[in-house]
Amino acid sequence: MGIQEAWFVVIAVLFLGYFVLEGFDFGVGMLFPVLGRTDTRRRVLLNTIGPVWDGNEVWLITAGGALFAAFPEWYATMFAGFYLPLLLILVALILRVCAIEWRGKIDDPTWRRRCDLGIMIGSWVPAIVWGVAFANLVRGVAIDADKQMTSSLFDLFGPYALLGGMTFALAFALHGAVFIALKTSGEVHADAMKVAQRLTLPTLAVIGVFVIWTQTAYGKTWTWALVAAVLAALLGVIATIRANREGWAFTFNAIVILGFIGLLFASLFPNVMPSTTAAEYGLTIYNASSSPYTLKVMSWAAAFSAPVVLLYQGWTYWVFRQRISTEQIPPSIGLKLGSGK
């Protein structure tokens, strides 16, 4: 494996880690209207992700930085061509951050409802748009000889891309429901398992169609193994949810997410942005990468820093592993709008 191939794998792993970890964060926010029927229950939901959600976003920041440094041509063409979708994701993520951080600053029901709406929007929008974006990367977009993307915004919302958006959204919603069940007890836990059970069949149907479409249109012979793994893991999710084994259900659903997003990257390789204008205009890991020297320096830096970051994040999950219930949530105490104390 050459150094360009290795860095393609690194970037794929970073996005896989981001979607598995941030996926349940999105899912929790997406399920606010269903599982957060009272303010106390919504605070329980927020407390399940409170210690970890901002750390999970570091995977995206690292993936973006690695993409910029390792494959600058890929970064430039994608961010220029996908400017509006990526801007929409950024605005939605900022809205979610502000809503989570500021929700408890003012003890006012209207303020909290507006923040809850921001959390929901900031969870649904990135989940859908990420799916649309990655589906377009695999399908290919119009790129000219100057490596400029010429597809219009409306060209990005074809049937395959929209199915990708639905796939990401349903996978993350189910991931969030199972995570809530894993992290809570009492009535919230019971309701989360019911929601997870209702989500299993539509999720199985949509993801099944998406992975088979991806494989038949863009996949390789060996990636049928990933399709089989995704479908088997989906059946595992259904079986373990019905058996009330939320820990195993969470594990199987993580495998589902790893499988279908891994299928996207595997189908893409060695391209990074195929061109529908002419095949020779497409970007590959070879014509879009930095110099070998730059990649070698990055490899040494990653070898020293990555283990420290992984150990710290693993320690955070271990420390905050306890379940949460509504009985553990104290009364709301905050500053009222306009008060000076």
mmCIF file of C-alpha atoms in Angstrom:
data_model
loop_
_atom_site.group_PDB
_atom_site.id
_atom_site.type_symbol
_atom_site.label_atom_id
_atom_site.label_comp_id
_atom_site.label_asym_id
_atom_site.label_seq_id
_atom_site.Cartn_x
_atom_site.Cartn_y
_atom_site.Cartn_z
ATOM 1 C CA MET A 1 0.000 0.000 0.000
ATOM 2 C CA GLY A 2 1.427 3.369 -1.058
ATOM 3 C CA ILE A 3 1.271 6.518 1.003
ATOM 4 C CA GLN A 4 -1.617 7.993 -1.014
ATOM 5 C CA GLU A 5 -3.641 4.826 -0.462
ATOM 6 C CA ALA A 6 -2.815 4.896 3.241
ATOM 7 C CA TRP A 7 -4.052 8.456 3.632
ATOM 8 C CA PHE A 8 -7.244 7.673 1.749
ATOM 9 C CA VAL A 9 -7.831 4.924 4.330
ATOM 10 C CA VAL A 10 -7.037 7.345 7.181
ATOM 11 C CA ILE A 11 -9.574 9.870 5.922
ATOM 12 C CA ALA A 12 -12.160 7.122 5.467
ATOM 13 C CA VAL A 13 -11.561 5.947 9.050
ATOM 14 C CA LEU A 14 -11.916 9.490 10.379
ATOM 15 C CA PHE A 15 -15.278 9.930 8.639
ATOM 16 C CA LEU A 16 -16.378 6.483 9.790
ATOM 17 C CA GLY A 17 -15.520 7.388 13.381
ATOM 18 C CA TYR A 18 -17.344 10.692 13.033
ATOM 19 C CA PHE A 19 -20.539 9.159 11.689
ATOM 20 C CA VAL A 20 -20.642 6.319 14.224
ATOM 21 C CA LEU A 21 -20.090 8.666 17.184
ATOM 22 C CA GLU A 22 -21.811 11.822 15.975
ATOM 23 C CA GLY A 23 -24.543 9.655 14.478
ATOM 24 C CA PHE A 24 -26.086 8.916 17.853
ATOM 25 C CA ASP A 25 -25.724 12.595 18.813
ATOM 26 C CA PHE A 26 -27.764 13.486 15.737
ATOM 27 C CA GLY A 27 -30.220 10.713 16.555
ATOM 28 C CA VAL A 28 -30.822 12.017 20.062
ATOM 29 C CA GLY A 29 -31.617 15.494 18.713
ATOM 30 C CA MET A 30 -33.799 14.065 15.949
ATOM 31 C CA LEU A 31 -35.907 12.185 18.511
ATOM 32 C CA PHE A 32 -36.527 15.183 20.782
ATOM 33 C CA PRO A 33 -40.212 15.524 19.745
ATOM 34 C CA VAL A 34 -40.853 11.803 20.252
ATOM 35 C CA LEU A 35 -38.951 10.981 23.430
ATOM 36 C CA GLY A 36 -38.703 14.470 24.965
ATOM 37 C CA ARG A 37 -42.354 15.090 25.765
ATOM 38 C CA THR A 38 -41.500 17.003 28.966
ATOM 39 C CA ASP A 39 -38.688 19.345 29.879
ATOM 40 C CA THR A 40 -37.288 16.806 32.333
ATOM 41 C CA ARG A 41 -37.200 14.100 29.674
ATOM 42 C CA ARG A 42 -35.481 16.455 27.226
ATOM 43 C CA ARG A 43 -32.849 17.173 29.868
ATOM 44 C CA VAL A 44 -32.344 13.429 30.273
ATOM 45 C CA LEU A 45 -31.789 13.142 26.519
ATOM 46 C CA LEU A 46 -29.274 15.985 26.556
ATOM 47 C CA ASN A 47 -27.442 14.469 29.500
ATOM 48 C CA THR A 48 -26.910 11.228 27.603
ATOM 49 C CA ILE A 49 -24.701 13.057 25.091
ATOM 50 C CA GLY A 50 -23.635 16.020 27.254
ATOM 51 C CA PRO A 51 -20.130 14.784 28.159
ATOM 52 C CA VAL A 52 -19.238 13.494 24.685
ATOM 53 C CA TRP A 53 -21.002 15.331 21.836
ATOM 54 C CA ASP A 54 -18.403 18.076 21.404
ATOM 55 C CA GLY A 55 -15.591 15.520 21.511
ATOM 56 C CA ASN A 56 -17.312 13.532 18.785
ATOM 57 C CA GLU A 57 -17.207 16.581 16.511
ATOM 58 C CA VAL A 58 -13.403 16.560 16.737
ATOM 59 C CA TRP A 59 -13.453 13.620 14.326
ATOM 60 C CA LEU A 60 -14.994 15.866 11.661
ATOM 61 C CA ILE A 61 -12.499 18.666 12.300
ATOM 62 C CA THR A 62 -9.623 16.192 12.058
ATOM 63 C CA ALA A 63 -11.067 14.642 8.891
ATOM 64 C CA GLY A 64 -11.388 18.074 7.286
ATOM 65 C CA GLY A 65 -7.834 19.018 8.256
ATOM 66 C CA ALA A 66 -6.436 15.725 6.979
ATOM 67 C CA LEU A 67 -8.373 16.118 3.734
ATOM 68 C CA PHE A 68 -6.965 19.615 3.232
ATOM 69 C CA ALA A 69 -3.383 18.551 3.944
ATOM 70 C CA ALA A 70 -3.330 15.154 2.201
ATOM 71 C CA PHE A 71 -5.570 15.829 -0.830
ATOM 72 C CA PRO A 72 -5.744 19.600 -1.395
ATOM 73 C CA GLU A 73 -7.209 19.262 -4.910
ATOM 74 C CA TRP A 74 -10.034 17.084 -3.562
ATOM 75 C CA TYR A 75 -10.638 19.565 -0.747
ATOM 76 C CA ALA A 76 -10.668 22.572 -3.088
ATOM 77 C CA THR A 77 -12.963 21.070 -5.728
ATOM 78 C CA MET A 78 -15.394 19.570 -3.224
ATOM 79 C CA PHE A 79 -15.688 22.630 -0.992
ATOM 80 C CA ALA A 80 -16.101 24.922 -3.992
ATOM 81 C CA GLY A 81 -18.649 22.699 -5.731
ATOM 82 C CA PHE A 82 -20.537 21.663 -2.592
ATOM 83 C CA TYR A 83 -20.326 25.135 -1.107
ATOM 84 C CA LEU A 84 -24.031 25.604 -0.335
ATOM 85 C CA PRO A 85 -24.688 22.084 1.067
ATOM 86 C CA LEU A 86 -21.567 22.227 3.242
ATOM 87 C CA LEU A 87 -22.448 25.748 4.376
ATOM 88 C CA LEU A 88 -25.889 24.451 5.324
ATOM 89 C CA ILE A 89 -24.271 21.707 7.395
ATOM 90 C CA LEU A 90 -21.972 24.233 9.074
ATOM 91 C CA VAL A 91 -24.811 26.617 9.950
ATOM 92 C CA ALA A 92 -26.903 23.729 11.291
ATOM 93 C CA LEU A 93 -24.016 22.484 13.450
ATOM 94 C CA ILE A 94 -23.414 25.986 14.827
ATOM 95 C CA LEU A 95 -27.133 26.295 15.588
ATOM 96 C CA ARG A 96 -27.048 22.984 17.450
ATOM 97 C CA VAL A 97 -23.958 23.969 19.444
ATOM 98 C CA CYS A 98 -25.521 27.260 20.513
ATOM 99 C CA ALA A 99 -28.833 25.594 21.369
ATOM 100 C CA ILE A 100 -27.199 22.906 23.523
ATOM 101 C CA GLU A 101 -24.856 25.312 25.316
ATOM 102 C CA TRP A 102 -27.403 28.088 25.926
ATOM 103 C CA ARG A 103 -30.535 26.059 26.627
ATOM 104 C CA GLY A 104 -30.064 26.059 30.388
ATOM 105 C CA LYS A 105 -28.833 29.652 30.697
ATOM 106 C CA ILE A 106 -32.319 31.171 30.947
ATOM 107 C CA ASP A 107 -35.117 29.637 33.018
ATOM 108 C CA ASP A 108 -37.879 30.395 30.558
ATOM 109 C CA PRO A 109 -40.085 27.776 28.781
ATOM 110 C CA THR A 110 -40.220 29.751 25.518
ATOM 111 C CA TRP A 111 -36.444 30.087 25.433
ATOM 112 C CA ARG A 112 -36.011 26.360 26.013
ATOM 113 C CA ARG A 113 -38.530 25.479 23.288
ATOM 114 C CA ARG A 114 -36.612 27.621 20.806
ATOM 115 C CA CYS A 115 -33.358 25.944 21.800
ATOM 116 C CA ASP A 116 -34.990 22.530 21.453
ATOM 117 C CA LEU A 117 -36.071 23.497 17.940
ATOM 118 C CA GLY A 118 -32.469 24.512 17.188
ATOM 119 C CA ILE A 119 -31.229 21.136 18.437
ATOM 120 C CA MET A 120 -33.713 19.302 16.203
ATOM 121 C CA ILE A 121 -32.868 21.371 13.119
ATOM 122 C CA GLY A 122 -29.160 21.058 13.870
ATOM 123 C CA SER A 123 -29.538 17.280 13.976
ATOM 124 C CA TRP A 124 -31.871 16.560 11.046
ATOM 125 C CA VAL A 125 -30.240 18.881 8.511
ATOM 126 C CA PRO A 126 -26.641 17.566 8.772
ATOM 127 C CA ALA A 127 -27.826 13.952 8.813
ATOM 128 C CA ILE A 128 -29.725 14.360 5.535
ATOM 129 C CA VAL A 129 -27.245 16.646 3.763
ATOM 130 C CA TRP A 130 -24.241 14.454 4.625
ATOM 131 C CA GLY A 131 -26.039 11.548 2.980
ATOM 132 C CA VAL A 132 -26.789 13.617 -0.128
ATOM 133 C CA ALA A 133 -23.165 14.812 -0.322
ATOM 134 C CA PHE A 134 -21.552 11.382 0.019
ATOM 135 C CA ALA A 135 -23.968 9.824 -2.457
ATOM 136 C CA ASN A 136 -22.963 12.485 -4.993
ATOM 137 C CA LEU A 137 -19.273 11.799 -4.394
ATOM 138 C CA VAL A 138 -19.806 8.169 -5.335
ATOM 139 C CA ARG A 139 -22.223 8.866 -8.218
ATOM 140 C CA GLY A 140 -19.931 11.501 -9.688
ATOM 141 C CA VAL A 141 -20.429 15.166 -10.529
ATOM 142 C CA ALA A 142 -19.633 17.345 -13.529
ATOM 143 C CA ILE A 143 -15.963 18.433 -13.359
ATOM 144 C CA ASP A 144 -14.159 20.249 -16.153
ATOM 145 C CA ALA A 145 -10.534 20.117 -17.284
ATOM 146 C CA ASP A 146 -9.579 22.802 -14.731
ATOM 147 C CA LYS A 147 -10.836 20.608 -11.866
ATOM 148 C CA GLN A 148 -13.775 22.926 -11.315
ATOM 149 C CA MET A 149 -17.135 21.405 -10.490
ATOM 150 C CA THR A 150 -19.798 22.608 -12.932
ATOM 151 C CA SER A 151 -22.859 20.770 -11.550
ATOM 152 C CA SER A 152 -25.674 23.009 -10.372
ATOM 153 C CA LEU A 153 -27.209 22.792 -6.913
ATOM 154 C CA PHE A 154 -30.281 21.027 -8.318
ATOM 155 C CA ASP A 155 -28.067 18.407 -9.997
ATOM 156 C CA LEU A 156 -27.047 17.220 -6.522
ATOM 157 C CA PHE A 157 -30.571 16.137 -5.580
ATOM 158 C CA GLY A 158 -31.152 13.171 -7.859
ATOM 159 C CA PRO A 159 -32.937 9.975 -6.745
ATOM 160 C CA TYR A 160 -29.765 8.205 -5.588
ATOM 161 C CA ALA A 161 -28.616 11.246 -3.600
ATOM 162 C CA LEU A 162 -32.019 11.671 -1.941
ATOM 163 C CA LEU A 163 -32.019 7.997 -1.022
ATOM 164 C CA GLY A 164 -28.578 8.565 0.504
ATOM 165 C CA GLY A 165 -30.011 11.371 2.614
ATOM 166 C CA MET A 166 -32.851 9.126 3.816
ATOM 167 C CA THR A 167 -30.377 6.345 4.586
ATOM 168 C CA PHE A 168 -28.164 8.538 6.766
ATOM 169 C CA ALA A 169 -31.165 10.057 8.550
ATOM 170 C CA LEU A 170 -32.843 6.731 9.372
ATOM 171 C CA ALA A 171 -29.584 5.074 10.390
ATOM 172 C CA PHE A 172 -28.767 7.938 12.762
ATOM 173 C CA ALA A 173 -32.313 8.087 14.174
ATOM 174 C CA LEU A 174 -32.165 4.376 15.001
ATOM 175 C CA HIS A 175 -28.637 4.808 16.376
ATOM 176 C CA GLY A 176 -29.897 7.591 18.643
ATOM 177 C CA ALA A 177 -32.880 5.566 19.881
ATOM 178 C CA VAL A 178 -30.700 2.593 20.804
ATOM 179 C CA PHE A 179 -28.104 4.861 22.410
ATOM 180 C CA ILE A 180 -30.801 6.525 24.531
ATOM 181 C CA ALA A 181 -31.994 3.082 25.633
ATOM 182 C CA LEU A 182 -28.398 2.145 26.463
ATOM 183 C CA LYS A 183 -27.824 5.277 28.535
ATOM 184 C CA THR A 184 -31.139 5.615 30.392
ATOM 185 C CA SER A 185 -33.397 3.723 32.762
ATOM 186 C CA GLY A 186 -37.061 3.871 33.659
ATOM 187 C CA GLU A 187 -39.700 5.318 31.366
ATOM 188 C CA VAL A 188 -37.272 6.956 28.939
ATOM 189 C CA HIS A 189 -35.474 3.643 28.443
ATOM 190 C CA ALA A 190 -38.750 1.804 27.775
ATOM 191 C CA ASP A 191 -39.978 4.421 25.311
ATOM 192 C CA ALA A 192 -36.616 4.501 23.498
ATOM 193 C CA MET A 193 -36.787 0.746 22.938
ATOM 194 C CA LYS A 194 -40.315 1.097 21.533
ATOM 195 C CA VAL A 195 -39.185 3.827 19.136
ATOM 196 C CA ALA A 196 -36.164 1.753 18.095
ATOM 197 C CA GLN A 197 -38.426 -1.195 17.347
ATOM 198 C CA ARG A 198 -40.702 0.961 15.163
ATOM 199 C CA LEU A 199 -37.693 2.292 13.243
ATOM 200 C CA THR A 200 -36.139 -1.075 12.431
ATOM 201 C CA LEU A 201 -38.280 -2.125 9.450
ATOM 202 C CA PRO A 202 -38.210 1.205 7.544
ATOM 203 C CA THR A 203 -34.481 1.460 8.253
ATOM 204 C CA LEU A 204 -33.913 -2.078 6.975
ATOM 205 C CA ALA A 205 -35.864 -1.324 3.796
ATOM 206 C CA VAL A 206 -34.192 2.004 2.973
ATOM 207 C CA ILE A 207 -30.629 0.953 3.824
ATOM 208 C CA GLY A 208 -31.130 -2.352 2.005
ATOM 209 C CA VAL A 209 -32.167 -0.589 -1.204
ATOM 210 C CA PHE A 210 -29.346 1.954 -0.865
ATOM 211 C CA VAL A 211 -26.528 -0.556 -0.371
ATOM 212 C CA ILE A 212 -27.754 -2.799 -3.198
ATOM 213 C CA TRP A 213 -28.095 0.208 -5.536
ATOM 214 C CA THR A 214 -24.604 1.373 -4.545
ATOM 215 C CA GLN A 215 -23.120 -2.068 -5.086
ATOM 216 C CA THR A 216 -24.760 -2.787 -8.437
ATOM 217 C CA ALA A 217 -24.056 0.681 -9.876
ATOM 218 C CA TYR A 218 -20.687 1.604 -8.370
ATOM 219 C CA GLY A 219 -19.346 -1.276 -6.300
ATOM 220 C CA LYS A 220 -16.586 -3.798 -6.885
ATOM 221 C CA THR A 221 -16.717 -7.579 -6.722
ATOM 222 C CA TRP A 222 -15.245 -7.809 -3.240
ATOM 223 C CA THR A 223 -17.561 -5.134 -1.797
ATOM 224 C CA TRP A 224 -20.461 -7.597 -1.924
ATOM 225 C CA ALA A 225 -18.986 -8.717 1.411
ATOM 226 C CA LEU A 226 -19.758 -5.273 2.841
ATOM 227 C CA VAL A 227 -23.326 -5.469 1.527
ATOM 228 C CA ALA A 228 -23.776 -8.843 3.192
ATOM 229 C CA ALA A 229 -22.303 -7.506 6.447
ATOM 230 C CA VAL A 230 -24.678 -4.528 6.443
ATOM 231 C CA LEU A 231 -27.763 -6.676 5.821
ATOM 232 C CA ALA A 232 -26.693 -9.233 8.437
ATOM 233 C CA ALA A 233 -26.038 -6.491 10.983
ATOM 234 C CA LEU A 234 -29.478 -4.986 10.271
ATOM 235 C CA LEU A 235 -31.064 -8.347 11.060
ATOM 236 C CA GLY A 236 -28.952 -8.413 14.222
ATOM 237 C CA VAL A 237 -30.318 -4.986 15.193
ATOM 238 C CA ILE A 238 -33.895 -6.221 14.763
ATOM 239 C CA ALA A 239 -33.304 -9.401 16.759
ATOM 240 C CA THR A 240 -31.479 -7.734 19.647
ATOM 241 C CA ILE A 241 -33.997 -4.900 19.955
ATOM 242 C CA ARG A 242 -36.829 -7.422 20.188
ATOM 243 C CA ALA A 243 -34.829 -9.259 22.858
ATOM 244 C CA ASN A 244 -34.284 -5.964 24.771
ATOM 245 C CA ARG A 245 -30.498 -6.264 24.395
ATOM 246 C CA GLU A 246 -29.755 -2.615 23.743
ATOM 247 C CA GLY A 247 -25.994 -3.012 24.119
ATOM 248 C CA TRP A 248 -25.830 -5.550 21.302
ATOM 249 C CA ALA A 249 -28.342 -3.535 19.269
ATOM 250 C CA PHE A 250 -26.083 -0.482 19.511
ATOM 251 C CA THR A 251 -23.083 -2.568 18.433
ATOM 252 C CA PHE A 252 -24.930 -4.046 15.449
ATOM 253 C CA ASN A 253 -26.204 -0.637 14.368
ATOM 254 C CA ALA A 254 -22.676 0.761 14.577
ATOM 255 C CA ILE A 255 -21.624 -2.067 12.245
ATOM 256 C CA VAL A 256 -24.446 -1.076 9.873
ATOM 257 C CA ILE A 257 -23.167 2.513 9.728
ATOM 258 C CA LEU A 258 -19.563 1.389 9.338
ATOM 259 C CA GLY A 259 -20.639 -1.012 6.608
ATOM 260 C CA PHE A 260 -22.655 1.229 4.325
ATOM 261 C CA ILE A 261 -20.338 4.228 4.659
ATOM 262 C CA GLY A 262 -17.352 1.928 4.193
ATOM 263 C CA LEU A 263 -19.095 0.685 1.040
ATOM 264 C CA LEU A 264 -19.254 4.284 -0.231
ATOM 265 C CA PHE A 265 -15.528 4.811 0.280
ATOM 266 C CA ALA A 266 -14.660 1.408 -1.164
ATOM 267 C CA SER A 267 -16.820 2.064 -4.227
ATOM 268 C CA LEU A 268 -15.154 5.453 -4.670
ATOM 269 C CA PHE A 269 -11.525 4.222 -4.465
ATOM 270 C CA PRO A 270 -9.159 5.086 -6.134
ATOM 271 C CA ASN A 271 -11.246 8.053 -7.244
ATOM 272 C CA VAL A 272 -12.078 10.814 -4.828
ATOM 273 C CA MET A 273 -14.384 12.798 -7.128
ATOM 274 C CA PRO A 274 -15.366 11.031 -10.360
ATOM 275 C CA SER A 275 -16.318 13.326 -13.237
ATOM 276 C CA THR A 276 -19.478 12.753 -15.243
ATOM 277 C CA THR A 277 -18.166 15.151 -17.912
ATOM 278 C CA ALA A 278 -15.190 13.001 -18.887
ATOM 279 C CA ALA A 279 -13.473 10.249 -16.949
ATOM 280 C CA GLU A 280 -10.042 11.852 -17.366
ATOM 281 C CA TYR A 281 -11.250 15.019 -15.607
ATOM 282 C CA GLY A 282 -12.017 13.124 -12.419
ATOM 283 C CA LEU A 283 -9.907 13.426 -9.283
ATOM 284 C CA THR A 284 -8.078 10.401 -7.917
ATOM 285 C CA ILE A 285 -5.863 9.826 -4.906
ATOM 286 C CA TYR A 286 -2.898 10.255 -7.258
ATOM 287 C CA ASN A 287 -3.675 13.521 -9.066
ATOM 288 C CA ALA A 288 -5.299 15.186 -6.030
ATOM 289 C CA SER A 289 -2.702 14.426 -3.335
ATOM 290 C CA SER A 290 0.025 16.466 -1.713
ATOM 291 C CA SER A 291 3.691 15.672 -2.270
ATOM 292 C CA PRO A 292 5.101 12.426 -0.799
ATOM 293 C CA TYR A 293 7.222 14.457 1.622
ATOM 294 C CA THR A 294 4.149 16.256 2.997
ATOM 295 C CA LEU A 295 2.326 12.953 3.438
ATOM 296 C CA LYS A 296 5.323 11.444 5.259
ATOM 297 C CA VAL A 297 5.499 14.361 7.714
ATOM 298 C CA MET A 298 1.761 14.064 8.314
ATOM 299 C CA SER A 299 2.130 10.333 8.933
ATOM 300 C CA TRP A 300 4.675 10.876 11.713
ATOM 301 C CA ALA A 301 2.530 13.572 13.317
ATOM 302 C CA ALA A 302 -0.547 11.326 13.208
ATOM 303 C CA ALA A 303 1.375 8.372 14.648
ATOM 304 C CA PHE A 304 2.256 10.370 17.774
ATOM 305 C CA SER A 305 -0.980 12.311 18.305
ATOM 306 C CA ALA A 306 -3.714 9.819 17.380
ATOM 307 C CA PRO A 307 -3.158 7.352 20.267
ATOM 308 C CA VAL A 308 -3.324 10.174 22.834
ATOM 309 C CA VAL A 309 -6.601 11.487 21.429
ATOM 310 C CA LEU A 310 -8.146 8.004 21.254
ATOM 311 C CA LEU A 311 -7.121 7.162 24.814
ATOM 312 C CA TYR A 312 -8.551 10.424 26.127
ATOM 313 C CA GLN A 313 -11.866 9.985 24.323
ATOM 314 C CA GLY A 314 -12.125 6.368 25.455
ATOM 315 C CA TRP A 315 -11.506 7.465 29.041
ATOM 316 C CA THR A 316 -14.302 10.053 28.729
ATOM 317 C CA TYR A 317 -16.808 7.412 27.644
ATOM 318 C CA TRP A 318 -15.719 5.156 30.502
ATOM 319 C CA VAL A 319 -16.103 7.850 33.159
ATOM 320 C CA PHE A 320 -19.598 8.832 31.972
ATOM 321 C CA ARG A 321 -20.883 5.303 31.378
ATOM 322 C CA GLN A 322 -23.682 5.364 33.997
ATOM 323 C CA ARG A 323 -27.362 5.314 33.059
ATOM 324 C CA ILE A 324 -29.569 8.374 33.618
ATOM 325 C CA SER A 325 -33.228 8.588 34.652
ATOM 326 C CA THR A 326 -35.769 11.366 35.169
ATOM 327 C CA GLU A 327 -35.439 10.935 38.940
ATOM 328 C CA GLN A 328 -31.815 12.094 38.767
ATOM 329 C CA ILE A 329 -32.641 15.397 37.052
ATOM 330 C CA PRO A 330 -32.863 18.339 39.512
ATOM 331 C CA PRO A 331 -35.358 21.195 39.041
ATOM 332 C CA SER A 332 -34.468 23.813 36.420
ATOM 333 C CA ILE A 333 -32.435 26.665 37.851
ATOM 334 C CA GLY A 334 -31.321 29.476 35.568
ATOM 335 C CA LEU A 335 -31.442 33.175 34.900
ATOM 336 C CA LYS A 336 -34.766 34.564 33.777
ATOM 337 C CA LEU A 337 -34.765 36.795 30.756
ATOM 338 C CA GLY A 338 -34.194 40.361 31.856
ATOM 339 C CA SER A 339 -33.259 39.544 35.452
ATOM 340 C CA GLY A 340 -30.037 40.744 36.946
ATOM 341 C CA LYS A 341 -29.442 37.759 39.210
#
